[in-house]
PDB file of C-alpha atoms in Angstrom:
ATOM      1  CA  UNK A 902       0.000   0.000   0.000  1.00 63.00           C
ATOM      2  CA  UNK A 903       1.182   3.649  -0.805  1.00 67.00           C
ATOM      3  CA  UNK A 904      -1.132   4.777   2.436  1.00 77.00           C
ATOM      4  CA  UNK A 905      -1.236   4.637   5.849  1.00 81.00           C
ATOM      5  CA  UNK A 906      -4.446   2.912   7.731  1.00 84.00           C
ATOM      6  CA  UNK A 907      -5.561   3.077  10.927  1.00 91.00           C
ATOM      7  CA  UNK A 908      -8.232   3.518  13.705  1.00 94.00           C
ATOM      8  CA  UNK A 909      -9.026   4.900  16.806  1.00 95.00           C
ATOM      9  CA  UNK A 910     -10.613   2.821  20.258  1.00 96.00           C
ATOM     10  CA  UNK A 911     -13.226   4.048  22.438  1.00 95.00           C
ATOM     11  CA  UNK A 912     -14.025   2.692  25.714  1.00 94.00           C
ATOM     12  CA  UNK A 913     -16.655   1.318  24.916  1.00 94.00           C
ATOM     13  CA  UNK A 914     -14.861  -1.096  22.058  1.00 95.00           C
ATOM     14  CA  UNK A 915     -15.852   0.910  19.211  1.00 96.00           C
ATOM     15  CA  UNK A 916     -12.885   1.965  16.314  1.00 96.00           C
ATOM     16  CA  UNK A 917     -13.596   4.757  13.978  1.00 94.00           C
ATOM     17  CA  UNK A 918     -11.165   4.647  11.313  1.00 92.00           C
ATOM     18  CA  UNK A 919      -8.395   7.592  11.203  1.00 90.00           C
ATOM     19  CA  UNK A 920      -8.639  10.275   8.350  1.00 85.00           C
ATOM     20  CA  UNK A 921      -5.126  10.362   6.239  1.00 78.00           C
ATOM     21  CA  UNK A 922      -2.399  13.242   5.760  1.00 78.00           C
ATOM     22  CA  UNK A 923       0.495  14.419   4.031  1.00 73.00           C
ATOM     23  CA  UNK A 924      -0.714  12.066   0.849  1.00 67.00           C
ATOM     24  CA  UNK A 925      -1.281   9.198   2.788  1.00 60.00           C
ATOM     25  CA  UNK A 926       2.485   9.021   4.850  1.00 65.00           C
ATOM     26  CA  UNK A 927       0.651   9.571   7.717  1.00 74.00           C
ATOM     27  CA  UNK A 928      -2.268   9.669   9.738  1.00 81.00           C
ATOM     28  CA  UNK A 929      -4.473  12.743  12.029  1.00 83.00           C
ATOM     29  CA  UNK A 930      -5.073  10.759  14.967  1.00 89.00           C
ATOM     30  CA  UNK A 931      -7.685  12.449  16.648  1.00 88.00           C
ATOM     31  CA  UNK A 932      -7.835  11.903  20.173  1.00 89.00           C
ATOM     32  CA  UNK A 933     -11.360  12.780  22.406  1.00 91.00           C
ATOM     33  CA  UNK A 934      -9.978  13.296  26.302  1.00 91.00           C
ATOM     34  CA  UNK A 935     -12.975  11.625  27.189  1.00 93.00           C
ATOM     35  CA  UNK A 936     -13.531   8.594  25.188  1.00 93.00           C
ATOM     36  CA  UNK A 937     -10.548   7.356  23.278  1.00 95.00           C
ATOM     37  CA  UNK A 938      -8.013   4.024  24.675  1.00 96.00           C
ATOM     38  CA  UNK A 939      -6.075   3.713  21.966  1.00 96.00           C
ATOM     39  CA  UNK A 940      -4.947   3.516  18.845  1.00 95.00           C
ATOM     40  CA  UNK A 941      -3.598   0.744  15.938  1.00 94.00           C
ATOM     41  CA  UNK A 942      -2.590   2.145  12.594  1.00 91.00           C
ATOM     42  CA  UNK A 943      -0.022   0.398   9.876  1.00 87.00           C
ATOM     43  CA  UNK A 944       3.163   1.903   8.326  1.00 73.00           C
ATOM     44  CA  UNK A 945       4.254   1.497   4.705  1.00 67.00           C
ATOM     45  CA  UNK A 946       7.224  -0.335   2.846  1.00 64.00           C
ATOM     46  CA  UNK A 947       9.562   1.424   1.089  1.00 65.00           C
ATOM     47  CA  UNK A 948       8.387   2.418  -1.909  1.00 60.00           C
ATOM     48  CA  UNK A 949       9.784   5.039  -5.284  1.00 66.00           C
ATOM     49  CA  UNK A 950       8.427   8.238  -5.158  1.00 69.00           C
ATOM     50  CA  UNK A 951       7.991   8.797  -8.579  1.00 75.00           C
ATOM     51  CA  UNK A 952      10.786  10.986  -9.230  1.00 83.00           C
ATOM     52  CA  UNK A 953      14.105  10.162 -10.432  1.00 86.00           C
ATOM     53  CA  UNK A 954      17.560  11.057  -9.846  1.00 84.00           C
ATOM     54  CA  UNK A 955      18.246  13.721 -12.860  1.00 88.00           C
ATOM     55  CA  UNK A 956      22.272  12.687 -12.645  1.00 89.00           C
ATOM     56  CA  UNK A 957      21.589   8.775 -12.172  1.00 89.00           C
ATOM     57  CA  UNK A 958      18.224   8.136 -13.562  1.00 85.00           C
ATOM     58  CA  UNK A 959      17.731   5.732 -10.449  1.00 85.00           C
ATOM     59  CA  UNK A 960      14.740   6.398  -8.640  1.00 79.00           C
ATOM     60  CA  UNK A 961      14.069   8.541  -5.451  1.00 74.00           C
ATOM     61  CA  UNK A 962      12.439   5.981  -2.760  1.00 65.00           C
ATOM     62  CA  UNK A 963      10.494   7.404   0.391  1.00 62.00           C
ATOM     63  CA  UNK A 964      11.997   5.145   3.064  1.00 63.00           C
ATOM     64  CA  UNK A 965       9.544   4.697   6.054  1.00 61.00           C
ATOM     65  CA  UNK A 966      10.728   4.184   9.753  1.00 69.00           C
ATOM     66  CA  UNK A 967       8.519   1.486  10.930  1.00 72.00           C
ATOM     67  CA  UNK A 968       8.660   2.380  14.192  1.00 88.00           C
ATOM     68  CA  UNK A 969       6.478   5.186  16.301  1.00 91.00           C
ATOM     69  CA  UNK A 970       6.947   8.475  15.442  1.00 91.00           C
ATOM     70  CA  UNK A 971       7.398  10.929  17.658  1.00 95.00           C
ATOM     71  CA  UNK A 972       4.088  12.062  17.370  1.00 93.00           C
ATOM     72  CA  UNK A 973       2.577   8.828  18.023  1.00 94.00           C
ATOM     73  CA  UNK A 974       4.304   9.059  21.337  1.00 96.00           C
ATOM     74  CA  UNK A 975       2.987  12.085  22.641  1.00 96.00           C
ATOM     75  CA  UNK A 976      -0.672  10.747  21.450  1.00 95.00           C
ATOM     76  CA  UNK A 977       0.069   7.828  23.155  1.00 96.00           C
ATOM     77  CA  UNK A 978       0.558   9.877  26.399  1.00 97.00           C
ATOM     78  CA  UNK A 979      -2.111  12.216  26.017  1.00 96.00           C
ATOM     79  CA  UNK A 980      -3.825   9.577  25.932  1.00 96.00           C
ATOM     80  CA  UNK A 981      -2.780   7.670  29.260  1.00 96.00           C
ATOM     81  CA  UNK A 982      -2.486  11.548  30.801  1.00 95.00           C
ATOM     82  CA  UNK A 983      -6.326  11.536  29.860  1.00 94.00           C
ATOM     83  CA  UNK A 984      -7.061   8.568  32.057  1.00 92.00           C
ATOM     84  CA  UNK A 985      -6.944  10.929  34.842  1.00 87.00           C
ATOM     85  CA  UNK A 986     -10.465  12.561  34.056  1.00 87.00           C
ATOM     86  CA  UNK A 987     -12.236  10.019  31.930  1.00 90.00           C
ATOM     87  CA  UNK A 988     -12.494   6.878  34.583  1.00 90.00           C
ATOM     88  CA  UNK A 989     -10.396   4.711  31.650  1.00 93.00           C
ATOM     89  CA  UNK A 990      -8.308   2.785  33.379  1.00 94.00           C
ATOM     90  CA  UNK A 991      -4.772   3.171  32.590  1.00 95.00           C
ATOM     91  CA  UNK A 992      -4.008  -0.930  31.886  1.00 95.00           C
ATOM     92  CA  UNK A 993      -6.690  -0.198  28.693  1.00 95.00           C
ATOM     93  CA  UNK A 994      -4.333   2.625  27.154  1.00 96.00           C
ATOM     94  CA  UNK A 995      -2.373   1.224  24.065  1.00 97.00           C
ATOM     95  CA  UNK A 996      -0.734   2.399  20.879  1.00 96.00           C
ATOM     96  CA  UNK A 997      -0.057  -0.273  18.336  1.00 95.00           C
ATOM     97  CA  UNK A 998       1.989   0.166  14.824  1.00 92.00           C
ATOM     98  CA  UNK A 999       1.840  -2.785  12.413  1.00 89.00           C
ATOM     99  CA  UNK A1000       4.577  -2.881   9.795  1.00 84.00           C
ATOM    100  CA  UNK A1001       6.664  -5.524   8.056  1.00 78.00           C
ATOM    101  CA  UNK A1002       9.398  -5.317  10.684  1.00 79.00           C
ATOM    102  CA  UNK A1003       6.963  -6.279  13.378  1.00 82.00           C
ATOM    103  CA  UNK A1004       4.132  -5.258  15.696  1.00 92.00           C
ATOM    104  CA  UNK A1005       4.864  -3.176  18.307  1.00 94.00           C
ATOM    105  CA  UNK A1006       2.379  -2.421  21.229  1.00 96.00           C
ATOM    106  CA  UNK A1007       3.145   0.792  23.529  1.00 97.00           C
ATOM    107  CA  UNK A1008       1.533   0.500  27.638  1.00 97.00           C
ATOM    108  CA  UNK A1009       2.030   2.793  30.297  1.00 97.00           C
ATOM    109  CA  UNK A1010       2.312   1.791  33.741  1.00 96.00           C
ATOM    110  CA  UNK A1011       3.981   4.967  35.035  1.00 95.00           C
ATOM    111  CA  UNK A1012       2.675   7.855  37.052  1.00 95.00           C
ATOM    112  CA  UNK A1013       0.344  10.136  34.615  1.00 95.00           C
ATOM    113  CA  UNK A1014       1.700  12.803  36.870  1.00 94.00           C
ATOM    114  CA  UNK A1015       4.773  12.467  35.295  1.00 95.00           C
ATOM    115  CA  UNK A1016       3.706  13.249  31.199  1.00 96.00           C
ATOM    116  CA  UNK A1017       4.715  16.899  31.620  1.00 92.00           C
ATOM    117  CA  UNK A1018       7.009  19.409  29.794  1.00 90.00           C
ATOM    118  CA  UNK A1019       6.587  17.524  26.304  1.00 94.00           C
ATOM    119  CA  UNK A1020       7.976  19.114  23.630  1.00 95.00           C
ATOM    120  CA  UNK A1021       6.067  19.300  19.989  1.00 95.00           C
ATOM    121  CA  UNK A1022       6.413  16.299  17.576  1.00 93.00           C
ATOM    122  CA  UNK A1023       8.653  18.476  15.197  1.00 95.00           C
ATOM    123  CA  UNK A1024      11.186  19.385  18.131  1.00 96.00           C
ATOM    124  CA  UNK A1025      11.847  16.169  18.644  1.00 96.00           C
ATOM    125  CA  UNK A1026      12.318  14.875  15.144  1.00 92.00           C
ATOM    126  CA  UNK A1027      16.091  15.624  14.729  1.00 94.00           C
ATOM    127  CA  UNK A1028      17.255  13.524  17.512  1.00 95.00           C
ATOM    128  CA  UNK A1029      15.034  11.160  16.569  1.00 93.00           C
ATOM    129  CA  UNK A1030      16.071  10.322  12.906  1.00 91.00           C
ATOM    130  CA  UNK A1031      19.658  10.611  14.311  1.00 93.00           C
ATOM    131  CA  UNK A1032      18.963   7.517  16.782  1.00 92.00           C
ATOM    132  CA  UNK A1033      16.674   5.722  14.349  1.00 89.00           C
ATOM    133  CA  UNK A1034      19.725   5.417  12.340  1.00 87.00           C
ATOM    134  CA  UNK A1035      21.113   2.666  14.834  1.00 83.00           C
ATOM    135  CA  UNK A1036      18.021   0.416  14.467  1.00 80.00           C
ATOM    136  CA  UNK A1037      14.003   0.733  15.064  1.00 86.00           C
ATOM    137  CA  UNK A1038      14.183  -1.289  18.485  1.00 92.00           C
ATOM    138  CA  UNK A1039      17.301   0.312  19.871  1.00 94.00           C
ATOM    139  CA  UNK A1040      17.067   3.631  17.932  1.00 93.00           C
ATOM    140  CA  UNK A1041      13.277   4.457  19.672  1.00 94.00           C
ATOM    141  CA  UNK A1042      13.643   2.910  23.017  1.00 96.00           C
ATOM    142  CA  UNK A1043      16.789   5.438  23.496  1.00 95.00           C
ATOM    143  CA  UNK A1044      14.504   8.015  22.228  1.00 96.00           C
ATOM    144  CA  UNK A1045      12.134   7.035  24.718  1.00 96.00           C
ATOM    145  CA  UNK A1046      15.103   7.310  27.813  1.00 95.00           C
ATOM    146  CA  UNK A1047      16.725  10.446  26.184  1.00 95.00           C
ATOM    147  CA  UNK A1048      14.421  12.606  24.814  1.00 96.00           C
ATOM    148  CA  UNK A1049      11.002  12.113  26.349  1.00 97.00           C
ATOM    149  CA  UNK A1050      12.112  11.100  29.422  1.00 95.00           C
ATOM    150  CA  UNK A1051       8.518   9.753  30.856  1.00 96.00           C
ATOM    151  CA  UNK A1052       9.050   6.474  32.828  1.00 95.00           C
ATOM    152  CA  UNK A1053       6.518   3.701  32.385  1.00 96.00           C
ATOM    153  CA  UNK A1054       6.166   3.647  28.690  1.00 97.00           C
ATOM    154  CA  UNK A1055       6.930   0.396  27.858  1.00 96.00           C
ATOM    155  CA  UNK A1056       7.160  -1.060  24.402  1.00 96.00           C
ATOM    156  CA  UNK A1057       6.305  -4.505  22.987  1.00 95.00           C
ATOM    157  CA  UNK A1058       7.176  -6.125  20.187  1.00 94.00           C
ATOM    158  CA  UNK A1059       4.346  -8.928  18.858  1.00 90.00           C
ATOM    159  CA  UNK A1060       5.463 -11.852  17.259  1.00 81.00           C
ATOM    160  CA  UNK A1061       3.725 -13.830  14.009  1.00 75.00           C
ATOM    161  CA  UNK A1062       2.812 -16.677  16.450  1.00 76.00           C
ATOM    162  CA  UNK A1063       0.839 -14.104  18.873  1.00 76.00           C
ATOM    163  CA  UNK A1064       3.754 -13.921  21.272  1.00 84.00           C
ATOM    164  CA  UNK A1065       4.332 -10.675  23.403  1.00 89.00           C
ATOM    165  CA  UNK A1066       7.841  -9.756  24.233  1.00 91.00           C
ATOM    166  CA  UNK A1067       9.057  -7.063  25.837  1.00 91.00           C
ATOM    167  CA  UNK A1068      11.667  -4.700  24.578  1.00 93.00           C
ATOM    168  CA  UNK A1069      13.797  -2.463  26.981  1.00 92.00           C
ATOM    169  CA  UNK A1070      17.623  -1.456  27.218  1.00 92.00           C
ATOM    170  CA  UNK A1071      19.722  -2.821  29.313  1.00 90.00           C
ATOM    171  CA  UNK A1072      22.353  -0.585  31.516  1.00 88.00           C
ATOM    172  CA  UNK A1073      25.141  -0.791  28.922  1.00 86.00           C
ATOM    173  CA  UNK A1074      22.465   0.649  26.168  1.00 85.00           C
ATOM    174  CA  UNK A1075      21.550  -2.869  24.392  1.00 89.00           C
ATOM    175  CA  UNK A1076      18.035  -4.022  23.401  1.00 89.00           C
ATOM    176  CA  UNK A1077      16.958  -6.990  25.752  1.00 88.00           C
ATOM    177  CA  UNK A1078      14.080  -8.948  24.759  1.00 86.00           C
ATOM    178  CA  UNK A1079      12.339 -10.666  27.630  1.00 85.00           C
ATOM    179  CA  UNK A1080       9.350 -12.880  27.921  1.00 77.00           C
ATOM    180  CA  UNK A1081       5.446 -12.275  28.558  1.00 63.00           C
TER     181      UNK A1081
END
């Protein structure tokens, strides 16, 4: 597919499918502080753009992290932030990105208290292509520790066979993958 799809969960079990951007690279996930739990959406393959390279002729292909964004994230914890007016409990919260590199499943089990300070989506974007850059797992969940700074998000990465596996960094900065 050349376009993102996703939806939105109420609490009441209900999704309402997410309206596109940007030409389909991404999606406007609408949040209501009252309502919503979470949110499962896909990311694309590499694919050309269209356009060539005028000196090579090869062509120019939109490479796609599959990984969260960081504006995923910060829906993510407006989302478990929310929790504190809506009577959602926080366990229910969730943020789930299907891609061909794997499933991954975002929880929360810190203190809401804590989502403060955030910065915008587009602040954080330089650091985060520049840890992307040493893999999806390792490059996010340092993004996570370094640049958000919110303990209690924890991410999960969801096998073929259903399996749940958690991914965190060890002390010397390594991805560990434990069991569930």
């Amino acid at each position: 597919m050349k376009k993102e799809t996703g939806y939105v969960q109420d609490k009441n079990g209900v999704f309402t499918q997410l309206n596109d951007t940007n030409g389909g690279h991404s999606l406007d996930i609408k949040i209501d502080r009252d309502n919503t739990t979470g949110y499962i959406y896909t990311h694309l393959n590499d694919f050309p753009t269209g356009k060539t390279d005028p000196k090579t002729g090869r062509p120019f292909i939109n490479k796609i992290k599959r990984m969260f964004s960081p504006a995923d994230v910060i829906k993510f914890l407006q989302i478990a932030k929310y929790t504190e007016y809506n009577n959602i409990p926080l366990s229910s919260v969730y943020g789930t990105m299907v891609s061909s590199s794997g499933t991954y499943t975002l929880k929360f089990t810190g203190n809401t208290a804590d989502i403060k300070d955030l910065k915008t989506a587009e602040e954080y974007e330089s650091d985060y292509i520049k840890l992307m850059k040493k893999g999806n797992e390792k490059g996010f969940l340092r993004f996570l520790r370094d640049h958000i700074k919110v303990e209690g998000i924890e991410l999960y990465k969801i096998k073929n066979s259903g399996r749940i596996r958690p991914k965190t960094l060890d002390e010397s900065g390594k991805v560990e993958t434990g069991d569930c």
